[in-house]
mmCIF file of C-alpha atoms in Angstrom:
data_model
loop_
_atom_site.group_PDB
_atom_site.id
_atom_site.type_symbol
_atom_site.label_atom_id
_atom_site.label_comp_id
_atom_site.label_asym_id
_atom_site.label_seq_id
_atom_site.Cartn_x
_atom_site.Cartn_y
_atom_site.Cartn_z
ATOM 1 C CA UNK A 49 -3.312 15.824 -1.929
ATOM 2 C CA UNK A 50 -4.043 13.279 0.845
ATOM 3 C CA UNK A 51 -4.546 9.247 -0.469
ATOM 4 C CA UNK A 52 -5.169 6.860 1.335
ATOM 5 C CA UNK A 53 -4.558 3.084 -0.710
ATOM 6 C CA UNK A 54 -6.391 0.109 1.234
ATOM 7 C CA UNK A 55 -5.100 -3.436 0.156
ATOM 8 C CA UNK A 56 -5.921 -6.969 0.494
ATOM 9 C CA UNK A 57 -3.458 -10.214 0.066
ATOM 10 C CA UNK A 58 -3.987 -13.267 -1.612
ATOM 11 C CA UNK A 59 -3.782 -16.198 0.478
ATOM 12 C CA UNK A 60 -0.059 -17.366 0.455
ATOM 13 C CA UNK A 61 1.386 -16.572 3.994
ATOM 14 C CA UNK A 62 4.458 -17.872 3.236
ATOM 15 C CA UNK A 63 5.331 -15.330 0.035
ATOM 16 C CA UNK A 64 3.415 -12.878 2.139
ATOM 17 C CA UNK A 65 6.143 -13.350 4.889
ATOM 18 C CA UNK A 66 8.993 -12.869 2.406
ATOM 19 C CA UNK A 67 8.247 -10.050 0.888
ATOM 20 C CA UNK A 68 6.558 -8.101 3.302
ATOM 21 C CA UNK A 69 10.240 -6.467 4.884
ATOM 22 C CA UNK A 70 10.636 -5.047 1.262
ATOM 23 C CA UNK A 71 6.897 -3.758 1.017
ATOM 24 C CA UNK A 72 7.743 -1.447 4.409
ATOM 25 C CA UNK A 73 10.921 -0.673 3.643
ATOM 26 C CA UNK A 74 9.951 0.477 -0.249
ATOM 27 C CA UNK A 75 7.109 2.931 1.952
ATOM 28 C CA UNK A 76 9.266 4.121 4.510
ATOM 29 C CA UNK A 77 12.229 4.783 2.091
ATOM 30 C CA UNK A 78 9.517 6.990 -0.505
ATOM 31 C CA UNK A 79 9.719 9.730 2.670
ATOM 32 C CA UNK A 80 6.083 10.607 1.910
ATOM 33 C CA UNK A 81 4.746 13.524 4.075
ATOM 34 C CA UNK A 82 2.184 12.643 6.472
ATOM 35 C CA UNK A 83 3.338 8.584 5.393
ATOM 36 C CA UNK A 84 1.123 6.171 8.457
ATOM 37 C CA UNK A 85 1.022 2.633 7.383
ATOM 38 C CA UNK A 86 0.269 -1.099 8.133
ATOM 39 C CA UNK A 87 -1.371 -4.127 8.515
ATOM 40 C CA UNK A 88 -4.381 -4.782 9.495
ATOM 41 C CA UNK A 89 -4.899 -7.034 12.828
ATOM 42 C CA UNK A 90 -6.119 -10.312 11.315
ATOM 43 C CA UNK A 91 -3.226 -9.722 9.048
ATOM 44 C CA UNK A 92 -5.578 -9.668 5.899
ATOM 45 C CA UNK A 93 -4.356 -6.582 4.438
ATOM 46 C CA UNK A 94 -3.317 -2.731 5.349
ATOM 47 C CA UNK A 95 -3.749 0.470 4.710
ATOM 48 C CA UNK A 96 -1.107 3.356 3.841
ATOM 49 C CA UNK A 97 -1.525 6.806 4.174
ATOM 50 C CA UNK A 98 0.247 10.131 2.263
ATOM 51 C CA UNK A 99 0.539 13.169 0.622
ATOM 52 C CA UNK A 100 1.777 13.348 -3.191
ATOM 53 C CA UNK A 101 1.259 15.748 -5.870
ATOM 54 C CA UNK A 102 -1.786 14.031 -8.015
ATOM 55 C CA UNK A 103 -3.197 10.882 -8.656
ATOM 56 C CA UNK A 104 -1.101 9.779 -11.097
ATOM 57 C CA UNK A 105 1.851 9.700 -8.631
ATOM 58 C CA UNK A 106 0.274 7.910 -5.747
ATOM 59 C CA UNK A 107 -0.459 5.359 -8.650
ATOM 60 C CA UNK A 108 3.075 4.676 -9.444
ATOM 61 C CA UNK A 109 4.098 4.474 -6.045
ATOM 62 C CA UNK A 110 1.336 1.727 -5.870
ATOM 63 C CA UNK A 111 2.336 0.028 -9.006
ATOM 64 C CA UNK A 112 6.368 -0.198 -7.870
ATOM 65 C CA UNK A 113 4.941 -1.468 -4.549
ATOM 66 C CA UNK A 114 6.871 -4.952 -4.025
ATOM 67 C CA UNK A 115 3.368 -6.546 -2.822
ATOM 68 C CA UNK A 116 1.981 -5.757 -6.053
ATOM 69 C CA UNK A 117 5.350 -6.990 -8.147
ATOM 70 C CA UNK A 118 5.007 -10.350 -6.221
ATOM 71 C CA UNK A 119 1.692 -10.870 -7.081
ATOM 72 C CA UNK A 120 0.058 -10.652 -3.501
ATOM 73 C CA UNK A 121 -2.684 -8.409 -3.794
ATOM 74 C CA UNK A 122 -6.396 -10.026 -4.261
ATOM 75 C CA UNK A 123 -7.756 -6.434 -4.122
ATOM 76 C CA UNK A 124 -6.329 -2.676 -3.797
ATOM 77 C CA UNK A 125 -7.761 0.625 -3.815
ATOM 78 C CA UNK A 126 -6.448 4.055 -3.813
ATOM 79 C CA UNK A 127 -8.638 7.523 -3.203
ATOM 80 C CA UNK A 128 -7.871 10.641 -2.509
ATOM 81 C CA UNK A 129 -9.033 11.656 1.112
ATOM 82 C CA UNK A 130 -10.078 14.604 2.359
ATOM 83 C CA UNK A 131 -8.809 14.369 5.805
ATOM 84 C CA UNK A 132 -9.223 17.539 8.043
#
């Protein structure tokens, strides 16, 4: 299954600064198949991209994200997409 998880930061570029080198390095160390990620150009958010096995998983791997544990995130979503 393809997800892709869209996600929007709170306004605190300072923490935002600090933790984002362990956001990408939590994402690039999962080794998810077809993994694309980053931020978005006015630096408001991002948007990953990957395979897992179900819903469920892509959730954890959302809920361990280190944007998430700091408390960054005014807004997330995750849905499974049917990319051809």
């Amino acid at each position: 299954m393809r997800f892709a998880y869209f996600y929007f930061m709170n306004r605190d570029p300072q923490r935002v600064r600090e933790v984002a080198p362990r956001h990408a390095e939590y994402w690039r160390g999962l080794a998810l198949s077809h993994y694309l990620g980053g931020p978005f150009a006015d630096m408001s958010g991002g948007l990953i991209t990957f395979d897992c096995e179900s819903f469920l998983e892509a959730g954890q791997f959302i809920a361990n994200d280190p944007f998430r544990a700091a408390h960054l995130l005014e807004r997330h979503w995750l849905k499974e997409w049917k990319a051809d």
